[in-house]
PDB file of C-alpha atoms in Angstrom:
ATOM      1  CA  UNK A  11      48.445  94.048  93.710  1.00  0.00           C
ATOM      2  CA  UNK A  12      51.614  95.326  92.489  1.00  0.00           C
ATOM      3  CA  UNK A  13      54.201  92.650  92.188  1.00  0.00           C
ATOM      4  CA  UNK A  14      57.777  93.198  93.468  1.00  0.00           C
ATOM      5  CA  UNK A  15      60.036  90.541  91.394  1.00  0.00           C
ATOM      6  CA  UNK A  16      62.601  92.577  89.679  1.00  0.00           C
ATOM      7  CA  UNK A  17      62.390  91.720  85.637  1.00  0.00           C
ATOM      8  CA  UNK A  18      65.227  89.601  84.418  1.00  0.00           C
ATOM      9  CA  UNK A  19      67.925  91.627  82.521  1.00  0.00           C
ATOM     10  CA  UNK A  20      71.378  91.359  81.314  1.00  0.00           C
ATOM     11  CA  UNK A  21      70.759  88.192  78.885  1.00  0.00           C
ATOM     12  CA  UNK A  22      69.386  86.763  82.087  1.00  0.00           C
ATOM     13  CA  UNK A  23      69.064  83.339  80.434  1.00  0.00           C
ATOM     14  CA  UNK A  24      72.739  83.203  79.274  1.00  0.00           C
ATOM     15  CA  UNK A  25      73.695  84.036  82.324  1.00  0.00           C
ATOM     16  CA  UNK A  26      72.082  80.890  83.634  1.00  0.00           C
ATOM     17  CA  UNK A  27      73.742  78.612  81.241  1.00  0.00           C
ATOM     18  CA  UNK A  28      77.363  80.622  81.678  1.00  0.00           C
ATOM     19  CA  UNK A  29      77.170  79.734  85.417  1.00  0.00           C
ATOM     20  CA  UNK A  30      76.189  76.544  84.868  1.00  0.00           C
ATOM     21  CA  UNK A  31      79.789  76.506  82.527  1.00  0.00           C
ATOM     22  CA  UNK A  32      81.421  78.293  85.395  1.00  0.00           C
ATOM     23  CA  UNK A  33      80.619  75.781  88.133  1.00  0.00           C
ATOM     24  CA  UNK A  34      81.279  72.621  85.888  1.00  0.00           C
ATOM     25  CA  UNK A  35      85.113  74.614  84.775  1.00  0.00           C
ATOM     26  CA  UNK A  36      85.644  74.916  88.848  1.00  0.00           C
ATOM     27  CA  UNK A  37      85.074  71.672  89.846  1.00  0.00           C
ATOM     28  CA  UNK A  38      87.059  69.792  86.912  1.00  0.00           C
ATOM     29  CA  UNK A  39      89.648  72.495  87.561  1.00  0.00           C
ATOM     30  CA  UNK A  40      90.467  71.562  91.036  1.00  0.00           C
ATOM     31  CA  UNK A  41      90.448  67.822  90.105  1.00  0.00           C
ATOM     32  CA  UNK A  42      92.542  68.852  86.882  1.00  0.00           C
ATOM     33  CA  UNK A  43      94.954  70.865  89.183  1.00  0.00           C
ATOM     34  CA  UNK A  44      94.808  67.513  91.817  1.00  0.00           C
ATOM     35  CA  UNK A  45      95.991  64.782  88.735  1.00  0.00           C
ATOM     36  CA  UNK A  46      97.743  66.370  86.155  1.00  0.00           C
ATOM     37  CA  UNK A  47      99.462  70.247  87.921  1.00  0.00           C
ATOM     38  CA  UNK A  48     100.350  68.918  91.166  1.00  0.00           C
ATOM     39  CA  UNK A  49     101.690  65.810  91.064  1.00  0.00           C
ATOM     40  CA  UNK A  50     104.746  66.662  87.832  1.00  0.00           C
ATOM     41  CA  UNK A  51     105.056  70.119  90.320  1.00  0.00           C
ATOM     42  CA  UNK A  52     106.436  67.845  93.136  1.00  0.00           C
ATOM     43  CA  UNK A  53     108.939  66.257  91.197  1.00  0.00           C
ATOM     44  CA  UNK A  54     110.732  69.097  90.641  1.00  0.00           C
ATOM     45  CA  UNK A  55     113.695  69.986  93.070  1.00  0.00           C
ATOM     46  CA  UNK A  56     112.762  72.099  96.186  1.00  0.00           C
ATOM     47  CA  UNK A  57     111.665  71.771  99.878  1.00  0.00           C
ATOM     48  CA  UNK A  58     108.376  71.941 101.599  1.00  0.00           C
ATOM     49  CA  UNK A  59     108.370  75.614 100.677  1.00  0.00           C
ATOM     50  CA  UNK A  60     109.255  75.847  97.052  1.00  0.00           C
ATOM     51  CA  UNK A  61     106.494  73.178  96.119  1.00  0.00           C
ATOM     52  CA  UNK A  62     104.152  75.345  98.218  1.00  0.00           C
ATOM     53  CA  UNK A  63     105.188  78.526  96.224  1.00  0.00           C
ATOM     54  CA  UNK A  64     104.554  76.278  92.899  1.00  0.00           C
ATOM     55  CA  UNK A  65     101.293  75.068  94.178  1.00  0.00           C
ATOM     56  CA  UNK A  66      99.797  78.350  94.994  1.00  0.00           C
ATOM     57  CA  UNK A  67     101.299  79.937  91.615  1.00  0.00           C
ATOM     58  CA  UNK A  68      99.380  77.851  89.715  1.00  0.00           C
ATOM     59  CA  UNK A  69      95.976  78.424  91.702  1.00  0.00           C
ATOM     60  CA  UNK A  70      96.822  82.381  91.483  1.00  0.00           C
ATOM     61  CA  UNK A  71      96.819  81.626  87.366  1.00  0.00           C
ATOM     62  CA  UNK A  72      93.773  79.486  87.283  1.00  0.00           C
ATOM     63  CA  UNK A  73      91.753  81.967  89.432  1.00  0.00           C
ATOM     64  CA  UNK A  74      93.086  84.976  87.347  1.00  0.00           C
ATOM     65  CA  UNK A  75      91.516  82.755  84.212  1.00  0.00           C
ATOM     66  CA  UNK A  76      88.386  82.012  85.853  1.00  0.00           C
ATOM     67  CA  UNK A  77      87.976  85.355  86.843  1.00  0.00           C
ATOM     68  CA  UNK A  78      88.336  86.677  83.640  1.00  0.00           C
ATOM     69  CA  UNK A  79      86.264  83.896  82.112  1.00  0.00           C
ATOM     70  CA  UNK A  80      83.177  84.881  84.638  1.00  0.00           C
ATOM     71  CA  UNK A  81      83.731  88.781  82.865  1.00  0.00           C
ATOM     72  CA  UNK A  82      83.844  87.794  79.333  1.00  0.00           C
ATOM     73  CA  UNK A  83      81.060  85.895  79.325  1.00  0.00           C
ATOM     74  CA  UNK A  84      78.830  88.136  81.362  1.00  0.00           C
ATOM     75  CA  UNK A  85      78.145  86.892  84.533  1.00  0.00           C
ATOM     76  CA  UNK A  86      79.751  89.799  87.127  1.00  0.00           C
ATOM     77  CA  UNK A  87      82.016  92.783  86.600  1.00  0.00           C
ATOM     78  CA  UNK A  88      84.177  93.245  88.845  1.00  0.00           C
ATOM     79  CA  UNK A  89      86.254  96.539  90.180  1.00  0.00           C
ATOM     80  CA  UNK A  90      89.494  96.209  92.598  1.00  0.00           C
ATOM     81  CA  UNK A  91      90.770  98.715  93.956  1.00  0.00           C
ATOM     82  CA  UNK A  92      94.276  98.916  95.689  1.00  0.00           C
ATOM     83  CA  UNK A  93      95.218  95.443  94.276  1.00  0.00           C
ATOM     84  CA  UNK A  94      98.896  96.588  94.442  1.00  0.00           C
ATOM     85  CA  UNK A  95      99.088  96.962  98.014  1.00  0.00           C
ATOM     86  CA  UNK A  96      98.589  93.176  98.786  1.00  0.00           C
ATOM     87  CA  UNK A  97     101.239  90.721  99.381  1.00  0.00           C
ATOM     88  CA  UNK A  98     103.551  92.163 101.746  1.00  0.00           C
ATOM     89  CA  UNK A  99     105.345  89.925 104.291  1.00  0.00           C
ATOM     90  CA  UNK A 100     103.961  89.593 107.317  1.00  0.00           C
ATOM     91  CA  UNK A 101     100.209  91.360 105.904  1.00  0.00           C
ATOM     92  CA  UNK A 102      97.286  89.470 107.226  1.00  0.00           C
ATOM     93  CA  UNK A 103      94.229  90.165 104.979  1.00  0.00           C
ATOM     94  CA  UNK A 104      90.930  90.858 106.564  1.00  0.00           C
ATOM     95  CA  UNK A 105      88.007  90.663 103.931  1.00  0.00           C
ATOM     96  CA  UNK A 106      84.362  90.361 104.734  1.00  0.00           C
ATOM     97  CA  UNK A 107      82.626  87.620 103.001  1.00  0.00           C
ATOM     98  CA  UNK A 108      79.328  88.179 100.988  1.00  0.00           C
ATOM     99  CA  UNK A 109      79.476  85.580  98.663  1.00  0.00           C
ATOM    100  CA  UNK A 110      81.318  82.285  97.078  1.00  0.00           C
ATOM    101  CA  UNK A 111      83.456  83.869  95.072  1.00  0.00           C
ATOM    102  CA  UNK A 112      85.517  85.910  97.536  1.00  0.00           C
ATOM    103  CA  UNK A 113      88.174  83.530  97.925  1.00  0.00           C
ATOM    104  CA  UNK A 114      88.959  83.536  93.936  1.00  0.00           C
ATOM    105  CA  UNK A 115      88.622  87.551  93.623  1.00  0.00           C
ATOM    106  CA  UNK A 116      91.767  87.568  96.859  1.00  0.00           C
ATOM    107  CA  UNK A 117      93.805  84.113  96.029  1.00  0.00           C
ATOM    108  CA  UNK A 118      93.422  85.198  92.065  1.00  0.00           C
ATOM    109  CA  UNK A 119      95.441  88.931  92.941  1.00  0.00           C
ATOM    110  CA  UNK A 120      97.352  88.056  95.717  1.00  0.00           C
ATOM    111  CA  UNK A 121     100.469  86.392  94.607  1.00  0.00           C
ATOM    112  CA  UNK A 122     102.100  83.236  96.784  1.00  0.00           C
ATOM    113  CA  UNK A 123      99.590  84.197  99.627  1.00  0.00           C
ATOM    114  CA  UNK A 124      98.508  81.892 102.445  1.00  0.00           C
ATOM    115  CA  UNK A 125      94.708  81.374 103.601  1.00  0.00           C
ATOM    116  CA  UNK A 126      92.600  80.480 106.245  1.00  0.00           C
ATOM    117  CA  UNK A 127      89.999  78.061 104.598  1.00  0.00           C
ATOM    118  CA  UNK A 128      86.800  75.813 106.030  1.00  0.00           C
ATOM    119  CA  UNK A 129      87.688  72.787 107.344  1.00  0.00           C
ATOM    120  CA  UNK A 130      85.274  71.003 105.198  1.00  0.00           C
ATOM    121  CA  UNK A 131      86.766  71.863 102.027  1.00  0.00           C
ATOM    122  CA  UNK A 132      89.986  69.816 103.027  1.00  0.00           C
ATOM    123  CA  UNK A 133      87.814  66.478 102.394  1.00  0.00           C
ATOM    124  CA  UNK A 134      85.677  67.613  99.683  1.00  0.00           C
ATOM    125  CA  UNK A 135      87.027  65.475  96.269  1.00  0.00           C
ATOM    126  CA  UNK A 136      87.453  68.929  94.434  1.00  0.00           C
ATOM    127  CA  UNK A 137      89.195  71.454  96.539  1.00  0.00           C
ATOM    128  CA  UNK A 138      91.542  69.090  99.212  1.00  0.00           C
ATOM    129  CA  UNK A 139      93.802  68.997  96.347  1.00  0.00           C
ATOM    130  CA  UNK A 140      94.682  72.399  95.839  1.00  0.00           C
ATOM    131  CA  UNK A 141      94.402  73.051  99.709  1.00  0.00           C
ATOM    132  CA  UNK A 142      97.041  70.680 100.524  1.00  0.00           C
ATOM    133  CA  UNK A 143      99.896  71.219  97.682  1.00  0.00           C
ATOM    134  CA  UNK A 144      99.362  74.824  98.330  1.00  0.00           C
ATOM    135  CA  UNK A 145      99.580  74.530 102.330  1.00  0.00           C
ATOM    136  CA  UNK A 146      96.291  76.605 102.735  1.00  0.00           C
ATOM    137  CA  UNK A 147      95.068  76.569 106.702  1.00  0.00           C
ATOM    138  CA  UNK A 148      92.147  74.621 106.986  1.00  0.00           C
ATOM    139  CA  UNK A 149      89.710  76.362 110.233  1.00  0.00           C
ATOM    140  CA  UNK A 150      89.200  73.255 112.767  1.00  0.00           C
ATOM    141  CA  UNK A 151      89.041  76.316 115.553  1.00  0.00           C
ATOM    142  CA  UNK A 152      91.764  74.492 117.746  1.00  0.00           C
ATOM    143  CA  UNK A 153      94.564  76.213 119.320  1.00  0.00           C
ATOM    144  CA  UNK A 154      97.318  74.738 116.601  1.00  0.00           C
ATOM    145  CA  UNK A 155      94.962  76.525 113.891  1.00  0.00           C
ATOM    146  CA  UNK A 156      96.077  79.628 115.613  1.00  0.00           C
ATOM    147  CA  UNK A 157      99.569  79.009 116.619  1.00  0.00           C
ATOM    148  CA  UNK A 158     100.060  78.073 112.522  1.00  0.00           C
ATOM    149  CA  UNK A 159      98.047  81.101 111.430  1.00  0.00           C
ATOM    150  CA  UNK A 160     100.455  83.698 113.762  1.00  0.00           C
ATOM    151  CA  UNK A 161     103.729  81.455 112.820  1.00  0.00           C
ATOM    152  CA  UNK A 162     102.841  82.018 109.237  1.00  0.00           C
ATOM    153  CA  UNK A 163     102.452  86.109 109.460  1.00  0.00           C
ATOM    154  CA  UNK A 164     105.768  86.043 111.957  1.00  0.00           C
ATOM    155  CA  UNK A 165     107.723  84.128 109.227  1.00  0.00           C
ATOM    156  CA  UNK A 166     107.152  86.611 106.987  1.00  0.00           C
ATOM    157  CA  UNK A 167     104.216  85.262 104.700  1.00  0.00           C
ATOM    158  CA  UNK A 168     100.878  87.125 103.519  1.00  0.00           C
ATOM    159  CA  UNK A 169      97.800  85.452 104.928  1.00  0.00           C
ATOM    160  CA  UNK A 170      94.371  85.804 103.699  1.00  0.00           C
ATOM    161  CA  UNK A 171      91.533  85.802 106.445  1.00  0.00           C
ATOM    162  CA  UNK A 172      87.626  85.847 106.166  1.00  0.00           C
ATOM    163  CA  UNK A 173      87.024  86.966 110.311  1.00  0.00           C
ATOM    164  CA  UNK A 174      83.451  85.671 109.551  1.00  0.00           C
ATOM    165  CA  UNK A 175      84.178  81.939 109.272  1.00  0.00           C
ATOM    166  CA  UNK A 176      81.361  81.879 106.632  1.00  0.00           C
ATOM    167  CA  UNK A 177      79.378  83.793 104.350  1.00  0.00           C
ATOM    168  CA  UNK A 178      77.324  86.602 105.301  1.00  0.00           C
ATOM    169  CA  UNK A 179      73.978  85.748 105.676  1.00  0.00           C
ATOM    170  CA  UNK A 180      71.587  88.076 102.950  1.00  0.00           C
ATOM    171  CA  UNK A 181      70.582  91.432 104.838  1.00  0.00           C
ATOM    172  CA  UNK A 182      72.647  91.384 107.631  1.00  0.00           C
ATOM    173  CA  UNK A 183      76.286  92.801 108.641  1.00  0.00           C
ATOM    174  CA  UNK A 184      79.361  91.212 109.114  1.00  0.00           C
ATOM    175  CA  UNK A 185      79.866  89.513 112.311  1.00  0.00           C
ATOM    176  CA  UNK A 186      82.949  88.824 112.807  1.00  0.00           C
ATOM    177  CA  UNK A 187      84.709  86.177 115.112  1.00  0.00           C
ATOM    178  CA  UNK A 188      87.558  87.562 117.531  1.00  0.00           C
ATOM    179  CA  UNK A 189      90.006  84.703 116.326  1.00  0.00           C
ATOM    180  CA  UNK A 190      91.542  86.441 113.398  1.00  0.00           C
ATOM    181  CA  UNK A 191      92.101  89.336 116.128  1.00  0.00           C
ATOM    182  CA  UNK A 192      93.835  87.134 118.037  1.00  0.00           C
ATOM    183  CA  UNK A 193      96.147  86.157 114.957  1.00  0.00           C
ATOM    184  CA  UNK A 194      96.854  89.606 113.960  1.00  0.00           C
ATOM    185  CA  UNK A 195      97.833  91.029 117.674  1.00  0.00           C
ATOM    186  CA  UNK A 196     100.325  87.510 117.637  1.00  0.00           C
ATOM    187  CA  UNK A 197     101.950  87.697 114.631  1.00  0.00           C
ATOM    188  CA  UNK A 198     100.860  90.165 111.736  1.00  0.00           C
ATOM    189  CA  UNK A 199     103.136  92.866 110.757  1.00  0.00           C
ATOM    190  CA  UNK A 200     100.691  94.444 109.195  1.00  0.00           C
ATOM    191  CA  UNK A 201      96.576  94.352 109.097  1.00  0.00           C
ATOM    192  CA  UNK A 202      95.031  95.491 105.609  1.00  0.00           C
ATOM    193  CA  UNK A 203      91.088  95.757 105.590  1.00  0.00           C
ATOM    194  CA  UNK A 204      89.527  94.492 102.331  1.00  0.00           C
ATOM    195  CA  UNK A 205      85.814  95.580 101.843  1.00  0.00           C
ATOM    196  CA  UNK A 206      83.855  93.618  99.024  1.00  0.00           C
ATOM    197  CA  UNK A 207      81.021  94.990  97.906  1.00  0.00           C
ATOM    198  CA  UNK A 208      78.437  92.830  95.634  1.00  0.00           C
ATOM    199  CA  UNK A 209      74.754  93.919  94.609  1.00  0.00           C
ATOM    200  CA  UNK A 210      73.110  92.070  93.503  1.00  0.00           C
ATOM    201  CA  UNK A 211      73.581  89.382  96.782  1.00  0.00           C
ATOM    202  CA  UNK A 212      73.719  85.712  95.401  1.00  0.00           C
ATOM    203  CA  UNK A 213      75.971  82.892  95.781  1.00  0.00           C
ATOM    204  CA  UNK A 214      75.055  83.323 100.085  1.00  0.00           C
ATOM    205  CA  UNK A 215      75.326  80.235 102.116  1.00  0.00           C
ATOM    206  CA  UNK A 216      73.026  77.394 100.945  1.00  0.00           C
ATOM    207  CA  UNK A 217      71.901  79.188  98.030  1.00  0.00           C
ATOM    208  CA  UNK A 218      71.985  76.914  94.855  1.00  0.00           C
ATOM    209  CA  UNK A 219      73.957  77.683  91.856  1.00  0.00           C
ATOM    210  CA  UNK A 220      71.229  78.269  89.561  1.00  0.00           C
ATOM    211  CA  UNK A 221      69.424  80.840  91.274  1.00  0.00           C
ATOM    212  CA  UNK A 222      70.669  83.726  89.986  1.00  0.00           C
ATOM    213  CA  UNK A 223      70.216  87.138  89.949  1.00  0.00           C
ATOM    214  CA  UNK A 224      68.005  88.711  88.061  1.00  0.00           C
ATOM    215  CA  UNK A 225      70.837  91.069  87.307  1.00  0.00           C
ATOM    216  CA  UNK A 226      74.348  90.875  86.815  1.00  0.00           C
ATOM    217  CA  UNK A 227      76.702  90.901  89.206  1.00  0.00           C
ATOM    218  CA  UNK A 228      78.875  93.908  90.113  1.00  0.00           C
ATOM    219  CA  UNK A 229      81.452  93.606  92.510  1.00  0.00           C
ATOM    220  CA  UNK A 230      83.680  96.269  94.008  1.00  0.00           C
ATOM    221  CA  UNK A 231      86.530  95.272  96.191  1.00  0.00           C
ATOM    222  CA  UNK A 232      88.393  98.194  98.034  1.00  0.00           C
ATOM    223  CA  UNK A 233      91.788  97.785  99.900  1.00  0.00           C
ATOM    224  CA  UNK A 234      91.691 100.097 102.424  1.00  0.00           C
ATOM    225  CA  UNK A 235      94.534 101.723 104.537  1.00  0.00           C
ATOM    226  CA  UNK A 236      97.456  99.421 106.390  1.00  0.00           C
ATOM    227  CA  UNK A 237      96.684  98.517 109.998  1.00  0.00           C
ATOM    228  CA  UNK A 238      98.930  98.650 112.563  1.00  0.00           C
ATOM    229  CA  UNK A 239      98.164  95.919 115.422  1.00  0.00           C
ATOM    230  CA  UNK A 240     100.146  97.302 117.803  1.00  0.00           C
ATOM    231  CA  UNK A 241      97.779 100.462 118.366  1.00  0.00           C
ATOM    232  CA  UNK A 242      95.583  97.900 120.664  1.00  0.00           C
ATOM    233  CA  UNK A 243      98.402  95.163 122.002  1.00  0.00           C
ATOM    234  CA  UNK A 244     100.402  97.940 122.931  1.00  0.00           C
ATOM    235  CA  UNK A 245      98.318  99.686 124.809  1.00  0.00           C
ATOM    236  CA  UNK A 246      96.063  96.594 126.391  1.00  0.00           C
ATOM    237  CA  UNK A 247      96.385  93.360 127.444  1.00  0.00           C
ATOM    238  CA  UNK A 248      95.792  90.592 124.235  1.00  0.00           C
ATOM    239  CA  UNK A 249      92.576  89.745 125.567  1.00  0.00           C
ATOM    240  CA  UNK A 250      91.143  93.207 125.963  1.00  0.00           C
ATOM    241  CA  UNK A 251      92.674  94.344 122.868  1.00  0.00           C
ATOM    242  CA  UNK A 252      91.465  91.330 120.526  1.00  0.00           C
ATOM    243  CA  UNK A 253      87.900  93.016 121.921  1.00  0.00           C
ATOM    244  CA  UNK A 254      88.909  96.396 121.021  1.00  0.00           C
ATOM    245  CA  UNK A 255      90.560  95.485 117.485  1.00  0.00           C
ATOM    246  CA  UNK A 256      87.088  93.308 116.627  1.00  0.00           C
ATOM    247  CA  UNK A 257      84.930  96.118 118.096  1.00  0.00           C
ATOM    248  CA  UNK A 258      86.855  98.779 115.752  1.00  0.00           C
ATOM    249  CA  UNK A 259      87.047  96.213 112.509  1.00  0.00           C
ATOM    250  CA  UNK A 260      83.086  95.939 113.126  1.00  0.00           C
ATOM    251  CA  UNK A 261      82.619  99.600 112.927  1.00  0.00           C
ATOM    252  CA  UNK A 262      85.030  99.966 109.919  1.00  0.00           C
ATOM    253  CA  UNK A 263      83.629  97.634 107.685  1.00  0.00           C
ATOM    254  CA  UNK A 264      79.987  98.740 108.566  1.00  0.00           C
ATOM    255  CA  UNK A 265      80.725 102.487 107.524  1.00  0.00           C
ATOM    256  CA  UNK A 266      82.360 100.909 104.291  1.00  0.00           C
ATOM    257  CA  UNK A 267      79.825  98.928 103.239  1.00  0.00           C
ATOM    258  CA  UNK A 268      77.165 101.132 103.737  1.00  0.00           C
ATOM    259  CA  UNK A 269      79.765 103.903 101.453  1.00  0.00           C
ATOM    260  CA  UNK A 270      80.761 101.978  98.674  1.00  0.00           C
ATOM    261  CA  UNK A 271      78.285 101.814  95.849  1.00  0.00           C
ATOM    262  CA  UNK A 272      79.492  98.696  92.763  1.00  0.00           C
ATOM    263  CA  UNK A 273      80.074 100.889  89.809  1.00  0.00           C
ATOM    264  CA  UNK A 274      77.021 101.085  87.424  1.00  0.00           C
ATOM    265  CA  UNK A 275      74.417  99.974  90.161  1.00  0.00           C
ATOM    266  CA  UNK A 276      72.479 103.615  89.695  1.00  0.00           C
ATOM    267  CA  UNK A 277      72.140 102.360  86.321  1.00  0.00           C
ATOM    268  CA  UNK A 278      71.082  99.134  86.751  1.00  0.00           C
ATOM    269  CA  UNK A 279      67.950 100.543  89.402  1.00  0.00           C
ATOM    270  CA  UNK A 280      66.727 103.313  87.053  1.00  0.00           C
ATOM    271  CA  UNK A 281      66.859 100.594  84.550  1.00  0.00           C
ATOM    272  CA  UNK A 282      64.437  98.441  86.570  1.00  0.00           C
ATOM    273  CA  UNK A 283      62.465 101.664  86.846  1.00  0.00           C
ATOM    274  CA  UNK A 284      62.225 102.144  83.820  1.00  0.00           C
ATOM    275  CA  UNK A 285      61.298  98.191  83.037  1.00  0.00           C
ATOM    276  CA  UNK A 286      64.004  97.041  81.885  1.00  0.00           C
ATOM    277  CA  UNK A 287      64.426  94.016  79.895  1.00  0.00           C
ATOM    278  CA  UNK A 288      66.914  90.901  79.679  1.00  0.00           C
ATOM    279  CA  UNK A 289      65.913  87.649  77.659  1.00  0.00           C
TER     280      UNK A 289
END
């Protein structure tokens, strides 16, 4: 009987330990960021706004150094492409959401962005923090979750949606919820698809830390072409064209994922072919 467990490669145990490293530097960060960032950052003069702007600085810094971290010491590459065209006022990001990480990758390029988060992470010790100095959204799927959300895009800021709510589950497509439809069609200037792209899959809901890969990670993250919303309100009814916009997104992102190949993957296959070997 043939087995079908891929051999470990890519220092596969080093990799264990370095994620181990990784999840211990994300969890002291936030609390870190929560005792010794924060609190000096809103004694400094400014409104509501500025210390928001400060807030979300910093977390744009530490991402960019955890990011990098996760790269140096072998864990994922990672390939973005169209980086520059994020952060425009009024943009409302739409990214599907494959793994854990997805948040860091968009928060860690986006400058001063805004983000629809879970409502769970608001209470948890090492992420409510950073969520509330930096004015984040937190999901409670009430109607004042989407009057903020639209006031947010209509006064000009760039908001960072995952239509999905949660991570998508291994082996499936994105489903997405009609919500951030509704958000665009109310108040974004602007809709920019983001398409990540991760192969292995790991980090997937309820999927411990320490299970990892038996490969590295490889990422791709493509920005595709601006979005104008007004191609469906203008035409439709909100209703009808929050149906029409999800329907579309759906279809988009489906031909994109199945398109976009993570750079070196070919290489990675033949090398399990070919019996490849890690430690």
């Amino acid at each position: 009987m043939t087995s079908t467990t891929q051999p470990r490669q890519d220092f596969w145990l080093w990799r264990l330990v370095a994620t181990g490293m990784a999840f211990t530097m994300f969890g002291l960060g936030g609390l870190l960021l929560r005792v010794l960032v924060f609190p000096p950052q809103r004694l400094l003069p400014g409104g509501k706004q500025e210390r928001q702007r400060r807030a979300r600085s910093a977390l744009n810094r530490t991402f960019q150094l955890f990011i990098r971290f996760m790269v140096r010491v072998g864990i994922l590459t990672v390939e973005f492409k169209g980086a520059d065209r994020l952060g425009k006022p009024g943009q409302m990001i739409l990214a599907n959401h494959p793994s854990l990480l997805d948040v860091v990758f968009l928060v860690g390029h986006v400058k001063n962005a805004n983000c629809i988060v879970k409502h769970g992470l608001a209470t948890n010790p090492f992420t409510r923090g950073p969520i509330a100095n930096a004015g984040y959204i937190t999901n409670d799927e009430s109607f004042d979750m989407f009057d903020r959300a639209a006031d947010v895009l209509r006064n000009g800021e760039t908001l960072i949606v995952f239509p999905e709510g949660t991570r998508t589950p291994p082996d499936a497509p994105p489903q997405f919820h009609r919500g951030a439809c509704a958000i665009a069609l109310r108040g974004a200037r602007v809709v920019t698809p983001v398409v990540i792209k991760m192969t292995p899959r790991s980090l997937t809901k309820g999927e411990p830390w320490y299970r990892i890969p038996p490969r590295r990670m490889r990422y791709v993250i493509q920005v595709g072409e601006d979005i104008d919303p007004a191609r469906w309100s203008g035409a439709h009814p909100l209703p009808i064209a929050g149906r029409k916009m999800n329907a579309w997104l759906h279809a988009y992102f489906e031909a994109e994922l199945a398109r976009i190949a993570p750079a070196g993957a070919h290489l990675n296959e033949q090398a399990t072919q070919d019996g490849g070997s890690g430690v």
